[in-house]
Amino acid sequence: MVYFGGAVLCDEHMPGLWVHVSAEVRDGCLRVSGQDLGSRVEEIMGRDEYEYFMDLDMKNTDRLFALLSVGEKDPREIFIQNLAAWMVADCCVSSARTTRSSTSSRPFSGVDTR
């Protein structure tokens, strides 16, 4: 079973916007969650805070880390090296694009595969 505590994937500060995305594996299940805060979020969402998440069950978490070939390596580091860069770019870029275009584009919004 894979386990790692919190890993910050994105902590982006811009005028009127703060995007924070983190990941952890607890009880064998991966959770990626994020929070956008600020006046730019309020302009789009009607309130200054927006939260989103993605949960994988134990089976799919194990499958993901098997695909990443974790082996004896630190699963947190492998996750960050292989997936976090893609997720961070997508989340942070989506947040910036969302505030400019007034359309919501959240890749992890409410996805739950349990």
mmCIF file of C-alpha atoms in Angstrom:
data_model
loop_
_atom_site.group_PDB
_atom_site.id
_atom_site.type_symbol
_atom_site.label_atom_id
_atom_site.label_comp_id
_atom_site.label_asym_id
_atom_site.label_seq_id
_atom_site.Cartn_x
_atom_site.Cartn_y
_atom_site.Cartn_z
ATOM 1 C CA MET A 1 0.000 0.000 0.000
ATOM 2 C CA VAL A 2 1.275 3.442 -0.970
ATOM 3 C CA TYR A 3 1.315 6.252 1.600
ATOM 4 C CA PHE A 4 2.545 9.815 1.718
ATOM 5 C CA GLY A 5 1.551 12.884 3.663
ATOM 6 C CA GLY A 6 0.730 16.226 2.148
ATOM 7 C CA ALA A 7 2.580 17.441 -0.930
ATOM 8 C CA VAL A 8 2.001 20.959 -2.234
ATOM 9 C CA LEU A 9 1.458 20.828 -5.996
ATOM 10 C CA CYS A 10 0.624 24.491 -6.550
ATOM 11 C CA ASP A 11 0.834 27.596 -4.389
ATOM 12 C CA GLU A 12 0.347 30.387 -6.908
ATOM 13 C CA HIS A 13 -0.195 33.989 -5.821
ATOM 14 C CA MET A 14 -1.412 36.597 -8.318
ATOM 15 C CA PRO A 15 -3.205 39.927 -7.845
ATOM 16 C CA GLY A 16 -6.673 39.047 -6.561
ATOM 17 C CA LEU A 17 -6.051 35.289 -6.752
ATOM 18 C CA TRP A 18 -4.384 32.600 -4.666
ATOM 19 C CA VAL A 19 -4.416 28.996 -5.952
ATOM 20 C CA HIS A 20 -3.384 26.195 -3.604
ATOM 21 C CA VAL A 21 -3.405 22.520 -4.695
ATOM 22 C CA SER A 22 -2.111 19.626 -2.596
ATOM 23 C CA ALA A 23 -2.080 15.828 -2.664
ATOM 24 C CA GLU A 24 -1.853 13.066 -0.104
ATOM 25 C CA VAL A 25 -2.299 9.326 0.099
ATOM 26 C CA ARG A 26 -4.100 8.279 3.261
ATOM 27 C CA ASP A 27 -5.425 4.778 3.975
ATOM 28 C CA GLY A 28 -4.178 3.806 0.514
ATOM 29 C CA CYS A 29 -6.298 6.393 -1.335
ATOM 30 C CA LEU A 30 -4.987 9.385 -3.291
ATOM 31 C CA ARG A 31 -6.690 12.754 -2.799
ATOM 32 C CA VAL A 32 -5.763 15.831 -4.817
ATOM 33 C CA SER A 33 -7.546 18.922 -3.560
ATOM 34 C CA GLY A 34 -7.384 22.613 -4.206
ATOM 35 C CA GLN A 35 -8.679 25.957 -3.162
ATOM 36 C CA ASP A 36 -8.840 29.229 -5.086
ATOM 37 C CA LEU A 37 -9.249 32.415 -3.065
ATOM 38 C CA GLY A 38 -9.580 36.089 -3.848
ATOM 39 C CA SER A 39 -11.505 38.847 -5.527
ATOM 40 C CA ARG A 40 -11.030 37.358 -9.007
ATOM 41 C CA VAL A 41 -12.685 34.141 -7.833
ATOM 42 C CA GLU A 42 -15.571 36.165 -6.392
ATOM 43 C CA GLU A 43 -16.090 37.921 -9.753
ATOM 44 C CA ILE A 44 -16.638 34.544 -11.419
ATOM 45 C CA MET A 45 -18.109 32.316 -8.702
ATOM 46 C CA GLY A 46 -20.048 34.877 -6.657
ATOM 47 C CA ARG A 47 -17.943 34.180 -3.565
ATOM 48 C CA ASP A 48 -14.248 34.556 -2.837
ATOM 49 C CA GLU A 49 -13.507 30.867 -2.244
ATOM 50 C CA TYR A 50 -13.738 27.840 -4.555
ATOM 51 C CA GLU A 51 -12.749 24.298 -3.523
ATOM 52 C CA TYR A 52 -12.275 21.221 -5.703
ATOM 53 C CA PHE A 53 -10.954 17.688 -5.328
ATOM 54 C CA MET A 54 -10.211 14.339 -6.947
ATOM 55 C CA ASP A 55 -10.265 11.070 -4.997
ATOM 56 C CA LEU A 56 -8.979 7.704 -6.172
ATOM 57 C CA ASP A 57 -9.927 4.519 -4.355
ATOM 58 C CA MET A 58 -7.201 2.150 -3.108
ATOM 59 C CA LYS A 59 -7.290 -0.050 -6.211
ATOM 60 C CA ASN A 60 -6.834 2.866 -8.612
ATOM 61 C CA THR A 61 -4.240 4.531 -6.380
ATOM 62 C CA ASP A 62 -2.209 1.296 -6.441
ATOM 63 C CA ARG A 63 -2.638 1.075 -10.214
ATOM 64 C CA LEU A 64 -1.483 4.674 -10.680
ATOM 65 C CA PHE A 65 1.653 4.190 -8.604
ATOM 66 C CA ALA A 66 2.359 0.854 -10.319
ATOM 67 C CA LEU A 67 2.247 2.686 -13.662
ATOM 68 C CA LEU A 68 4.668 5.240 -12.240
ATOM 69 C CA SER A 69 7.032 2.353 -11.361
ATOM 70 C CA VAL A 70 7.449 3.404 -7.751
ATOM 71 C CA GLY A 71 9.220 0.221 -6.626
ATOM 72 C CA GLU A 72 11.628 1.113 -3.821
ATOM 73 C CA LYS A 73 11.493 4.831 -4.580
ATOM 74 C CA ASP A 74 9.677 7.414 -2.453
ATOM 75 C CA PRO A 75 6.090 7.483 -3.819
ATOM 76 C CA ARG A 76 5.658 11.167 -2.924
ATOM 77 C CA GLU A 77 8.725 12.134 -4.977
ATOM 78 C CA ILE A 78 7.729 9.910 -7.896
ATOM 79 C CA PHE A 79 4.218 11.417 -7.901
ATOM 80 C CA ILE A 80 5.554 14.965 -7.820
ATOM 81 C CA GLN A 81 8.134 14.300 -10.549
ATOM 82 C CA ASN A 82 5.751 12.506 -12.911
ATOM 83 C CA LEU A 83 2.279 13.962 -12.368
ATOM 84 C CA ALA A 84 2.450 17.068 -10.232
ATOM 85 C CA ALA A 85 4.098 19.170 -12.937
ATOM 86 C CA TRP A 86 1.232 18.343 -15.320
ATOM 87 C CA MET A 87 -1.405 18.896 -12.621
ATOM 88 C CA VAL A 88 0.152 22.122 -11.359
ATOM 89 C CA ALA A 89 0.469 23.562 -14.832
ATOM 90 C CA ASP A 90 -3.100 22.611 -15.634
ATOM 91 C CA CYS A 91 -4.566 23.867 -12.345
ATOM 92 C CA CYS A 92 -2.618 27.103 -12.149
ATOM 93 C CA VAL A 93 -2.994 27.868 -15.847
ATOM 94 C CA SER A 94 -6.709 27.010 -15.665
ATOM 95 C CA SER A 95 -7.127 29.351 -12.715
ATOM 96 C CA ALA A 96 -5.399 32.201 -14.498
ATOM 97 C CA ARG A 97 -7.336 31.511 -17.719
ATOM 98 C CA THR A 98 -10.608 31.262 -15.785
ATOM 99 C CA THR A 99 -10.154 34.648 -14.176
ATOM 100 C CA ARG A 100 -9.453 36.222 -17.565
ATOM 101 C CA SER A 101 -12.202 34.539 -19.577
ATOM 102 C CA SER A 102 -14.941 34.182 -16.931
ATOM 103 C CA THR A 103 -15.418 30.504 -17.755
ATOM 104 C CA SER A 104 -14.801 27.737 -15.261
ATOM 105 C CA SER A 105 -12.354 25.018 -16.279
ATOM 106 C CA ARG A 106 -11.530 22.782 -13.324
ATOM 107 C CA PRO A 107 -9.894 19.427 -14.135
ATOM 108 C CA PHE A 108 -10.465 18.005 -10.614
ATOM 109 C CA SER A 109 -13.810 19.548 -9.738
ATOM 110 C CA GLY A 110 -15.781 16.988 -7.778
ATOM 111 C CA VAL A 111 -14.287 13.897 -9.381
ATOM 112 C CA ASP A 112 -14.673 10.958 -7.002
ATOM 113 C CA THR A 113 -13.896 7.423 -8.176
ATOM 114 C CA ARG A 114 -14.592 5.653 -4.862
#
